[in-house]
CSV table of C-alpha atoms in Angstrom, one decimal:
chain,number,residue,atom,x,y,z
A,7,UNK,CA,3.9,17.3,8.0
A,8,UNK,CA,5.2,19.6,10.8
A,9,UNK,CA,2.7,22.3,11.1
A,10,UNK,CA,3.1,25.6,13.1
A,11,UNK,CA,0.3,24.3,15.5
A,12,UNK,CA,2.0,21.1,16.1
A,13,UNK,CA,5.6,23.1,16.7
A,14,UNK,CA,3.9,25.2,19.3
A,15,UNK,CA,1.8,22.7,21.2
A,16,UNK,CA,4.4,19.6,20.6
A,17,UNK,CA,2.9,17.0,22.8
A,18,UNK,CA,2.4,19.1,25.7
A,19,UNK,CA,-1.0,20.8,24.9
A,20,UNK,CA,-1.7,24.4,23.7
A,21,UNK,CA,-0.4,26.2,27.1
A,22,UNK,CA,2.9,24.4,26.7
A,23,UNK,CA,5.9,26.5,27.4
A,24,UNK,CA,8.2,24.1,25.9
A,25,UNK,CA,8.4,25.6,22.4
A,26,UNK,CA,8.6,29.2,23.6
A,27,UNK,CA,11.4,28.3,26.0
A,28,UNK,CA,13.4,26.3,23.3
A,29,UNK,CA,13.0,29.4,21.0
A,30,UNK,CA,14.3,31.4,23.7
A,31,UNK,CA,17.2,29.0,24.2
A,32,UNK,CA,18.0,29.2,20.7
A,33,UNK,CA,18.9,32.7,21.2
A,34,UNK,CA,20.8,32.2,24.5
A,35,UNK,CA,17.9,33.9,26.2
A,36,UNK,CA,16.0,33.5,29.4
A,37,UNK,CA,13.1,35.1,30.9
A,38,UNK,CA,13.3,36.5,34.1
A,39,UNK,CA,11.4,39.5,35.8
A,40,UNK,CA,13.3,42.7,36.8
A,41,UNK,CA,12.2,44.8,39.9
A,42,UNK,CA,8.6,45.1,40.2
A,43,UNK,CA,7.1,48.6,39.5
A,44,UNK,CA,3.4,47.8,38.8
A,45,UNK,CA,0.6,45.7,40.1
A,46,UNK,CA,-2.0,45.1,37.6
A,47,UNK,CA,-5.2,44.6,39.1
A,48,UNK,CA,-7.8,42.6,37.1
A,49,UNK,CA,-11.2,43.1,39.1
A,50,UNK,CA,-13.2,40.8,37.4
A,51,UNK,CA,-14.8,40.0,34.1
A,52,UNK,CA,-18.0,41.7,34.3
A,53,UNK,CA,-18.0,44.2,31.4
A,54,UNK,CA,-20.8,46.2,29.3
A,55,UNK,CA,-19.3,45.0,26.1
A,56,UNK,CA,-18.6,41.6,24.9
A,57,UNK,CA,-15.6,42.1,22.1
A,58,UNK,CA,-15.0,39.3,20.0
A,59,UNK,CA,-11.0,39.4,20.8
A,60,UNK,CA,-11.4,39.8,24.5
A,61,UNK,CA,-8.7,37.3,26.1
A,62,UNK,CA,-10.8,37.5,29.0
A,63,UNK,CA,-14.1,36.6,27.7
A,64,UNK,CA,-15.5,39.3,29.6
A,65,UNK,CA,-19.2,40.2,29.2
A,66,UNK,CA,-22.3,41.8,30.9
A,67,UNK,CA,-23.4,38.0,32.2
A,68,UNK,CA,-20.2,37.4,33.9
A,69,UNK,CA,-20.6,37.3,37.7
A,70,UNK,CA,-16.8,36.8,38.8
A,71,UNK,CA,-15.8,40.2,40.4
A,72,UNK,CA,-13.4,41.3,43.4
A,73,UNK,CA,-14.9,41.6,46.6
A,74,UNK,CA,-13.9,44.7,49.1
A,75,UNK,CA,-12.0,42.3,51.2
A,76,UNK,CA,-9.7,41.4,48.3
A,77,UNK,CA,-9.6,44.9,47.2
A,78,UNK,CA,-8.5,45.9,50.7
A,79,UNK,CA,-5.6,43.2,50.6
A,80,UNK,CA,-4.4,45.0,47.4
A,81,UNK,CA,-4.2,48.5,49.0
A,82,UNK,CA,-2.4,47.1,52.1
A,83,UNK,CA,0.1,45.7,49.7
A,84,UNK,CA,0.4,48.9,47.8
A,85,UNK,CA,0.8,50.8,51.0
A,86,UNK,CA,3.3,48.3,52.7
A,87,UNK,CA,5.5,48.2,49.6
A,88,UNK,CA,5.2,51.4,48.2
A,89,UNK,CA,4.1,50.0,44.7
A,90,UNK,CA,4.8,52.9,42.3
A,91,UNK,CA,1.9,52.2,39.6
A,92,UNK,CA,-1.4,50.3,40.0
A,93,UNK,CA,-2.9,49.2,36.7
A,94,UNK,CA,-6.4,48.5,37.0
A,95,UNK,CA,-8.3,46.3,34.4
A,96,UNK,CA,-11.2,43.9,33.8
A,97,UNK,CA,-13.6,43.5,32.3
A,98,UNK,CA,-15.0,47.0,32.6
A,99,UNK,CA,-13.4,47.9,36.1
A,100,UNK,CA,-15.6,50.7,36.9
A,101,UNK,CA,-18.6,48.2,37.0
A,102,UNK,CA,-17.2,46.9,40.2
A,103,UNK,CA,-18.3,48.4,43.6
A,104,UNK,CA,-14.7,48.7,44.8
A,105,UNK,CA,-13.3,50.3,41.9
A,106,UNK,CA,-13.4,53.9,43.2
A,107,UNK,CA,-12.0,52.7,46.6
A,108,UNK,CA,-9.2,51.1,44.8
A,109,UNK,CA,-8.5,54.4,42.8
A,110,UNK,CA,-8.9,56.6,45.9
A,111,UNK,CA,-6.8,54.7,48.2
A,112,UNK,CA,-4.2,54.0,45.7
A,113,UNK,CA,-3.9,57.8,45.1
A,114,UNK,CA,-3.7,58.6,48.7
A,115,UNK,CA,-0.8,56.6,48.8
A,116,UNK,CA,0.8,58.5,45.9
A,117,UNK,CA,0.8,55.5,43.3
A,118,UNK,CA,0.2,56.3,39.9
A,119,UNK,CA,-3.0,55.0,38.9
A,120,UNK,CA,-3.9,53.6,35.2
A,121,UNK,CA,-7.3,52.7,34.4
A,122,UNK,CA,-8.0,50.3,31.4
A,123,UNK,CA,-11.5,52.2,30.3
A,124,UNK,CA,-13.4,51.0,27.5
A,125,UNK,CA,-15.1,54.5,26.9
A,126,UNK,CA,-18.8,53.3,26.7
A,127,UNK,CA,-19.0,52.2,30.3
A,128,UNK,CA,-19.4,55.8,31.0
A,129,UNK,CA,-22.7,56.1,29.7
A,130,UNK,CA,-24.0,53.2,32.1
A,131,UNK,CA,-26.3,54.2,35.1
A,132,UNK,CA,-24.3,56.2,37.8
A,133,UNK,CA,-21.2,56.4,35.7
A,134,UNK,CA,-21.5,59.5,33.8
A,135,UNK,CA,-19.3,61.4,36.2
A,136,UNK,CA,-16.3,59.2,35.3
A,137,UNK,CA,-14.5,61.8,33.4
A,138,UNK,CA,-14.6,64.0,36.4
A,139,UNK,CA,-13.6,61.4,38.7
A,140,UNK,CA,-10.5,60.5,36.7
A,141,UNK,CA,-9.5,64.1,36.4
A,142,UNK,CA,-10.1,64.6,40.3
A,143,UNK,CA,-7.8,61.6,41.1
A,144,UNK,CA,-5.3,62.2,38.2
A,145,UNK,CA,-5.7,58.8,36.9
A,146,UNK,CA,-4.0,58.0,33.7
A,147,UNK,CA,-6.7,56.7,31.2
A,148,UNK,CA,-5.9,54.0,28.7
A,149,UNK,CA,-8.7,53.0,26.1
A,150,UNK,CA,-9.3,50.6,23.5
A,151,UNK,CA,-10.2,52.0,20.3
A,152,UNK,CA,-9.2,49.6,17.4
A,153,UNK,CA,-9.4,51.9,14.6
A,154,UNK,CA,-10.4,55.4,13.9
A,155,UNK,CA,-13.2,53.9,11.6
A,156,UNK,CA,-16.7,53.0,12.4
A,157,UNK,CA,-17.1,49.7,10.5
A,158,UNK,CA,-13.7,48.0,11.9
A,159,UNK,CA,-14.2,49.3,15.3
A,160,UNK,CA,-18.0,48.0,15.4
A,161,UNK,CA,-16.7,44.7,13.9
A,162,UNK,CA,-14.7,43.9,16.9
A,163,UNK,CA,-16.5,45.7,19.9
A,164,UNK,CA,-20.2,45.5,18.7
A,165,UNK,CA,-22.7,47.6,17.0
A,166,UNK,CA,-22.9,51.2,18.1
A,167,UNK,CA,-19.5,51.1,20.2
A,168,UNK,CA,-17.9,53.5,17.8
A,169,UNK,CA,-20.4,56.2,17.9
A,170,UNK,CA,-20.3,55.9,21.7
A,171,UNK,CA,-16.5,55.6,21.8
A,172,UNK,CA,-16.3,59.0,20.1
A,173,UNK,CA,-18.7,60.7,22.2
A,174,UNK,CA,-16.6,59.5,25.5
A,175,UNK,CA,-13.5,60.7,24.0
A,176,UNK,CA,-15.0,64.0,23.5
A,177,UNK,CA,-16.2,64.2,27.2
A,178,UNK,CA,-12.7,63.1,28.3
A,179,UNK,CA,-11.2,65.7,26.0
A,180,UNK,CA,-13.7,68.3,27.5
A,181,UNK,CA,-12.4,67.9,31.0
A,182,UNK,CA,-8.6,68.1,29.8
A,183,UNK,CA,-7.9,64.5,29.0
A,184,UNK,CA,-5.5,64.3,26.2
A,185,UNK,CA,-5.3,67.9,25.9
A,186,UNK,CA,-1.6,69.3,25.5
A,187,UNK,CA,-0.1,70.4,29.0
A,188,UNK,CA,-3.2,69.4,30.7
A,189,UNK,CA,-1.0,66.8,32.7
A,190,UNK,CA,-4.1,64.5,32.2
A,191,UNK,CA,-3.1,61.4,30.0
A,192,UNK,CA,-5.4,59.5,27.7
A,193,UNK,CA,-3.7,57.0,25.7
A,194,UNK,CA,-5.4,54.8,23.2
A,195,UNK,CA,-4.9,51.1,22.5
A,196,UNK,CA,-5.1,49.8,18.9
A,197,UNK,CA,-5.2,46.1,18.5
A,198,UNK,CA,-6.0,44.3,15.1
A,199,UNK,CA,-9.4,43.7,13.9
A,200,UNK,CA,-8.6,40.4,12.8
A,201,UNK,CA,-5.9,37.5,12.5
A,202,UNK,CA,-2.9,39.9,11.7
A,203,UNK,CA,-0.2,41.8,13.4
A,204,UNK,CA,-0.3,45.4,14.4
A,205,UNK,CA,1.2,47.9,12.2
A,206,UNK,CA,4.2,50.0,13.3
A,207,UNK,CA,3.1,52.1,16.5
A,208,UNK,CA,4.6,55.3,15.3
A,209,UNK,CA,2.7,55.2,12.0
A,210,UNK,CA,-0.5,54.1,13.2
A,211,UNK,CA,-0.4,56.6,16.0
A,212,UNK,CA,0.2,59.3,13.2
A,213,UNK,CA,-3.1,58.0,11.4
A,214,UNK,CA,-5.2,58.0,14.5
A,215,UNK,CA,-4.1,61.6,15.5
A,216,UNK,CA,-4.7,62.9,11.9
A,217,UNK,CA,-8.0,61.0,11.4
A,218,UNK,CA,-9.5,61.7,15.0
A,219,UNK,CA,-8.5,65.3,14.8
A,220,UNK,CA,-9.7,66.1,11.2
A,221,UNK,CA,-13.0,63.9,11.5
A,222,UNK,CA,-14.1,64.5,15.1
A,223,UNK,CA,-11.7,67.2,16.7
A,224,UNK,CA,-10.4,64.6,19.3
A,225,UNK,CA,-7.0,64.6,20.7
A,226,UNK,CA,-5.0,62.2,22.7
A,227,UNK,CA,-1.5,61.5,24.1
A,228,UNK,CA,-0.1,58.2,22.6
A,229,UNK,CA,-1.3,55.1,20.7
A,230,UNK,CA,-0.3,51.7,21.9
A,231,UNK,CA,-0.3,48.7,19.5
A,232,UNK,CA,-0.9,45.4,21.1
A,233,UNK,CA,-1.0,41.9,19.6
A,234,UNK,CA,-4.3,39.9,19.7
A,235,UNK,CA,-3.6,36.9,22.0
A,236,UNK,CA,-4.4,33.4,20.9
A,237,UNK,CA,-6.4,33.1,24.0
A,238,UNK,CA,-10.2,32.4,25.3
A,239,UNK,CA,-12.7,34.5,22.7
A,240,UNK,CA,-9.8,35.3,20.2
A,241,UNK,CA,-8.6,31.7,20.1
A,242,UNK,CA,-12.3,30.6,19.4
A,243,UNK,CA,-12.4,33.3,16.5
A,244,UNK,CA,-9.4,31.9,15.3
A,245,UNK,CA,-10.6,28.4,15.1
A,246,UNK,CA,-14.2,29.3,13.7
A,247,UNK,CA,-12.6,31.3,11.2
A,248,UNK,CA,-9.9,28.7,10.1
A,249,UNK,CA,-7.2,31.1,10.9
A,250,UNK,CA,-5.6,29.3,14.0
A,251,UNK,CA,-2.8,27.4,12.3
A,252,UNK,CA,-1.9,30.4,10.1
A,253,UNK,CA,-2.0,33.0,12.9
A,254,UNK,CA,0.3,30.9,15.2
A,255,UNK,CA,2.8,30.4,12.3
A,256,UNK,CA,2.8,34.1,11.9
A,257,UNK,CA,3.5,34.8,15.5
A,258,UNK,CA,6.1,32.1,15.6
A,259,UNK,CA,7.9,33.4,12.6
A,260,UNK,CA,7.9,36.9,13.7
A,261,UNK,CA,9.5,36.1,17.0
A,262,UNK,CA,12.0,39.0,17.8
A,263,UNK,CA,14.6,38.6,20.5
A,264,UNK,CA,14.9,42.3,21.1
A,265,UNK,CA,11.5,42.3,22.6
A,266,UNK,CA,12.4,40.2,25.5
A,267,UNK,CA,14.1,43.1,27.8
A,268,UNK,CA,10.8,45.3,27.4
A,269,UNK,CA,8.2,42.5,28.1
A,270,UNK,CA,5.7,43.6,30.6
A,271,UNK,CA,5.9,40.4,32.8
A,272,UNK,CA,9.5,41.7,33.8
A,273,UNK,CA,8.0,44.6,35.6
A,274,UNK,CA,4.7,43.9,36.8
A,275,UNK,CA,2.8,41.4,39.0
A,276,UNK,CA,-0.9,40.5,37.9
A,277,UNK,CA,-3.6,39.8,40.5
A,278,UNK,CA,-6.9,38.4,39.8
A,279,UNK,CA,-10.3,39.1,41.2
A,280,UNK,CA,-9.6,36.4,44.0
A,281,UNK,CA,-6.3,37.9,45.0
A,282,UNK,CA,-4.2,35.1,43.3
A,283,UNK,CA,-1.1,36.3,41.7
A,284,UNK,CA,0.2,35.8,37.8
A,285,UNK,CA,3.0,37.0,35.8
A,286,UNK,CA,0.7,38.8,33.5
A,287,UNK,CA,-3.0,39.1,32.7
A,288,UNK,CA,-2.8,36.5,29.9
A,289,UNK,CA,-1.2,33.9,32.3
A,290,UNK,CA,-4.3,34.7,34.8
A,291,UNK,CA,-6.7,34.0,32.0
A,292,UNK,CA,-4.8,30.5,31.4
A,293,UNK,CA,-4.7,30.0,35.1
A,294,UNK,CA,-1.2,29.9,34.7
A,295,UNK,CA,0.1,31.0,38.3
A,296,UNK,CA,3.5,32.3,39.2
A,297,UNK,CA,6.2,29.9,39.7
A,298,UNK,CA,5.1,27.5,42.5
A,299,UNK,CA,8.1,28.4,44.9
A,300,UNK,CA,6.6,32.0,45.3
A,301,UNK,CA,3.6,33.3,47.4
A,302,UNK,CA,0.5,32.6,45.6
A,303,UNK,CA,-2.0,35.3,46.8
A,304,UNK,CA,-1.7,39.2,47.3
A,305,UNK,CA,-2.0,38.6,51.0
A,306,UNK,CA,1.4,36.9,50.9
A,307,UNK,CA,2.8,39.2,48.3
A,308,UNK,CA,6.5,40.5,48.6
A,309,UNK,CA,8.0,42.4,45.8
A,310,UNK,CA,11.5,41.5,47.0
A,311,UNK,CA,10.7,37.7,46.4
A,312,UNK,CA,8.9,38.4,43.1
A,313,UNK,CA,11.9,40.7,41.6
A,314,UNK,CA,14.1,38.1,39.3
A,315,UNK,CA,11.5,35.7,39.6
A,316,UNK,CA,11.5,32.9,36.7
A,317,UNK,CA,8.6,33.8,34.7
A,318,UNK,CA,6.0,31.1,33.6
A,319,UNK,CA,5.6,30.9,30.0
A,320,UNK,CA,3.3,29.3,27.4
A,321,UNK,CA,2.7,29.1,23.7
A,322,UNK,CA,0.7,32.4,23.9
A,323,UNK,CA,4.0,34.2,24.9
A,324,UNK,CA,4.8,34.2,21.0
A,325,UNK,CA,2.0,36.8,20.9
A,326,UNK,CA,4.2,39.3,23.0
A,327,UNK,CA,7.3,38.7,21.1
A,328,UNK,CA,6.3,38.9,17.6
A,329,UNK,CA,7.3,41.8,15.4
A,330,UNK,CA,7.9,44.9,17.5
A,331,UNK,CA,6.3,43.1,20.5
A,332,UNK,CA,3.3,43.8,22.4
A,333,UNK,CA,2.5,45.0,26.1
A,334,UNK,CA,0.2,47.1,28.0
A,335,UNK,CA,2.3,50.0,27.1
A,336,UNK,CA,2.2,48.9,23.5
A,337,UNK,CA,5.4,47.9,21.2
A,338,UNK,CA,8.5,47.3,23.1
A,339,UNK,CA,11.0,47.0,20.5
A,340,UNK,CA,12.3,47.8,17.0
A,341,UNK,CA,11.1,45.4,14.4
B,30,UNK,CA,-3.4,18.2,-7.3
B,31,UNK,CA,-5.1,21.4,-6.7
B,32,UNK,CA,-4.1,24.7,-8.5
B,33,UNK,CA,-3.5,27.8,-6.3
B,34,UNK,CA,-3.7,26.0,-2.8
B,35,UNK,CA,-3.3,28.5,-0.4
B,36,UNK,CA,-1.2,26.4,1.8
B,37,UNK,CA,1.6,26.7,-1.1
B,38,UNK,CA,2.4,30.2,-0.1
B,39,UNK,CA,4.0,28.6,2.7
B,40,UNK,CA,6.2,26.3,0.7
B,41,UNK,CA,7.7,29.0,-1.5
B,42,UNK,CA,11.1,28.4,-0.3
B,43,UNK,CA,10.7,24.9,-2.0
B,44,UNK,CA,11.2,26.9,-5.5
B,45,UNK,CA,14.8,27.4,-4.2
B,46,UNK,CA,15.6,23.7,-3.9
B,47,UNK,CA,17.4,23.1,-7.0
B,48,UNK,CA,19.2,26.8,-7.2
B,49,UNK,CA,19.6,28.2,-3.7
B,50,UNK,CA,21.9,30.6,-4.8
B,51,UNK,CA,19.5,32.4,-7.2
B,52,UNK,CA,16.4,32.0,-4.9
B,53,UNK,CA,18.4,33.7,-2.0
B,54,UNK,CA,19.5,36.6,-4.4
B,55,UNK,CA,15.9,36.9,-5.3
B,56,UNK,CA,14.6,36.9,-1.8
B,57,UNK,CA,17.1,39.4,-0.8
B,58,UNK,CA,16.3,41.7,-3.7
B,59,UNK,CA,12.6,41.2,-3.0
B,60,UNK,CA,12.9,41.9,0.8
B,61,UNK,CA,14.9,44.9,0.3
B,62,UNK,CA,12.5,46.5,-2.2
B,63,UNK,CA,9.6,46.3,0.5
B,64,UNK,CA,11.9,48.2,3.2
B,65,UNK,CA,11.2,51.9,4.1
B,66,UNK,CA,13.0,54.2,1.6
B,67,UNK,CA,11.9,57.1,-0.4
B,68,UNK,CA,8.5,55.3,-0.3
B,69,UNK,CA,7.1,54.0,3.1
B,70,UNK,CA,6.6,50.3,3.7
B,71,UNK,CA,2.6,50.9,3.6
B,72,UNK,CA,3.1,52.8,0.3
B,73,UNK,CA,5.0,49.8,-1.2
B,74,UNK,CA,2.4,47.4,0.2
B,75,UNK,CA,-0.2,49.3,-1.5
B,76,UNK,CA,1.7,49.0,-4.7
B,77,UNK,CA,2.3,45.4,-4.4
B,78,UNK,CA,-1.5,44.9,-3.7
B,79,UNK,CA,-2.1,46.9,-7.1
B,80,UNK,CA,0.4,44.8,-9.1
B,81,UNK,CA,-0.8,41.7,-7.4
B,82,UNK,CA,-4.2,42.3,-8.8
B,83,UNK,CA,-2.9,43.5,-12.2
B,84,UNK,CA,-1.2,40.3,-12.4
B,85,UNK,CA,-4.2,38.3,-11.0
B,86,UNK,CA,-1.7,36.4,-8.8
B,87,UNK,CA,-3.8,34.8,-5.8
B,88,UNK,CA,-0.6,34.0,-3.7
B,89,UNK,CA,0.5,37.7,-4.1
B,90,UNK,CA,-2.9,39.0,-3.4
B,91,UNK,CA,-3.2,36.9,-0.1
B,92,UNK,CA,0.5,38.2,0.8
B,93,UNK,CA,-0.1,42.0,0.0
B,94,UNK,CA,-3.6,42.1,1.4
B,95,UNK,CA,-2.1,41.1,4.8
B,96,UNK,CA,1.0,43.3,4.3
B,97,UNK,CA,-1.3,46.2,3.7
B,98,UNK,CA,-3.3,45.4,7.1
B,99,UNK,CA,-0.1,45.1,9.0
B,100,UNK,CA,1.1,48.3,7.6
B,101,UNK,CA,-2.1,50.3,8.8
B,102,UNK,CA,-4.0,50.4,5.7
B,103,UNK,CA,-7.8,50.2,5.6
B,104,UNK,CA,-10.0,48.8,3.1
B,105,UNK,CA,-10.9,52.1,1.5
B,106,UNK,CA,-7.3,52.6,0.9
B,107,UNK,CA,-6.9,49.1,-0.5
B,108,UNK,CA,-10.0,49.3,-2.6
B,109,UNK,CA,-8.6,52.6,-4.2
B,110,UNK,CA,-5.4,50.8,-5.0
B,111,UNK,CA,-7.0,47.9,-6.6
B,112,UNK,CA,-9.2,50.5,-8.7
B,113,UNK,CA,-6.0,51.7,-10.1
B,114,UNK,CA,-4.6,48.6,-11.2
B,115,UNK,CA,-8.0,47.9,-12.7
B,116,UNK,CA,-8.3,51.1,-14.4
B,117,UNK,CA,-4.7,51.0,-15.8
B,118,UNK,CA,-5.6,47.5,-17.3
B,119,UNK,CA,-8.7,48.9,-18.7
B,120,UNK,CA,-7.1,51.8,-20.1
B,121,UNK,CA,-4.2,49.6,-21.6
B,122,UNK,CA,-6.9,47.7,-23.4
B,123,UNK,CA,-8.6,51.0,-24.4
B,124,UNK,CA,-5.7,52.8,-25.7
B,125,UNK,CA,-5.1,49.7,-28.1
B,126,UNK,CA,-8.3,50.9,-29.7
B,127,UNK,CA,-5.8,53.3,-31.5
B,128,UNK,CA,-4.1,50.4,-33.0
B,129,UNK,CA,-7.3,49.1,-34.2
B,130,UNK,CA,-8.0,52.5,-35.8
B,131,UNK,CA,-4.8,52.5,-37.6
B,132,UNK,CA,-5.1,49.0,-38.8
B,133,UNK,CA,-8.6,49.7,-40.3
B,134,UNK,CA,-7.4,53.3,-41.7
B,135,UNK,CA,-4.5,51.6,-43.4
B,136,UNK,CA,-6.5,49.3,-45.5
B,137,UNK,CA,-9.5,51.9,-45.8
B,138,UNK,CA,-10.2,54.6,-48.7
């Protein structure tokens, strides 16, 4: 019997692009980049949390973090090519000694800066000024909060994380983040607490706004829904829980061709803690670099060469094209 | 042969093998019922979950549990829907106590 797993993996292994590319071809589609407007910088795998769904496999024991030399190469690329948006992620990027350097220098160069901030890290040593630091540099903050209830959030992100996250959100609100007309953007990121697809973004955003306000007096700007990727720790969970086949089938069956135009890989380039380049953060974790005909490191990066490039795909790409689609900016299409 | 194998849910379309026209009509109706309308998809998923429990259909319970999660419901809401199904089933049994009373009254002095 042909299973979803075998359909995705074929004879080519779990990261094969064949099934996904065939699916695109079936709709007469190809996946190429548009112009590059975002450099997504993953400064490494060190994190104060060890979430069960983490595609980075990040945690407190991970030592792989970006050096200042690589951070300088990134800033040089931002300066040279006037990159509009620098999107900083990890791990918990604030734990990297070069984090504030990256933010300050990017802002000096007039780039918009997004920080993927996990909220709880601000309670670590020497990090209690983060809300003020973000405000001072007009950073856009994007924070994971998988649900507005404690049980679901702690089940995914660890015991006590919800309570700390609520306290952190209050501190961000207190300096103006997520407050109407403050100009300080606080977006939240929802991802399912388990092996299922996200709900419609608009409806769950309305729930989050109502519940976080009525229960905790917290406000924020937008909620982004993100699909869990069958990579690293979440893939381990799927296998341990006997959900791999079912989840992959769900992703394939929910393929939506209308998501292709809005996929994040079309407008960004991802750089890892060593300076290597990828089409997205997921490819980065699978060590699936950009097409071999392109420059492979940030030191050799040129956005002109990367615009309209061929995107490297794999079975995991079904995660970004299922249902309303998924990106670092949330859903990308109507269902 | 196992009754109620979870993999059977994925073979639902096999039911249409001998009269695909009827199955297609059913599926079109079934899917149309679940679209947003005067009720939201989320409300409809919760109704589906409650009915699935009233019918005690394991396939439907599995399917509508997933639908509820993917519509944004949480376990507290889903549990309330299940209690509604159970309460109405319980109430339906209990109201028939009137029938018993009527029956007894009919033959009693």
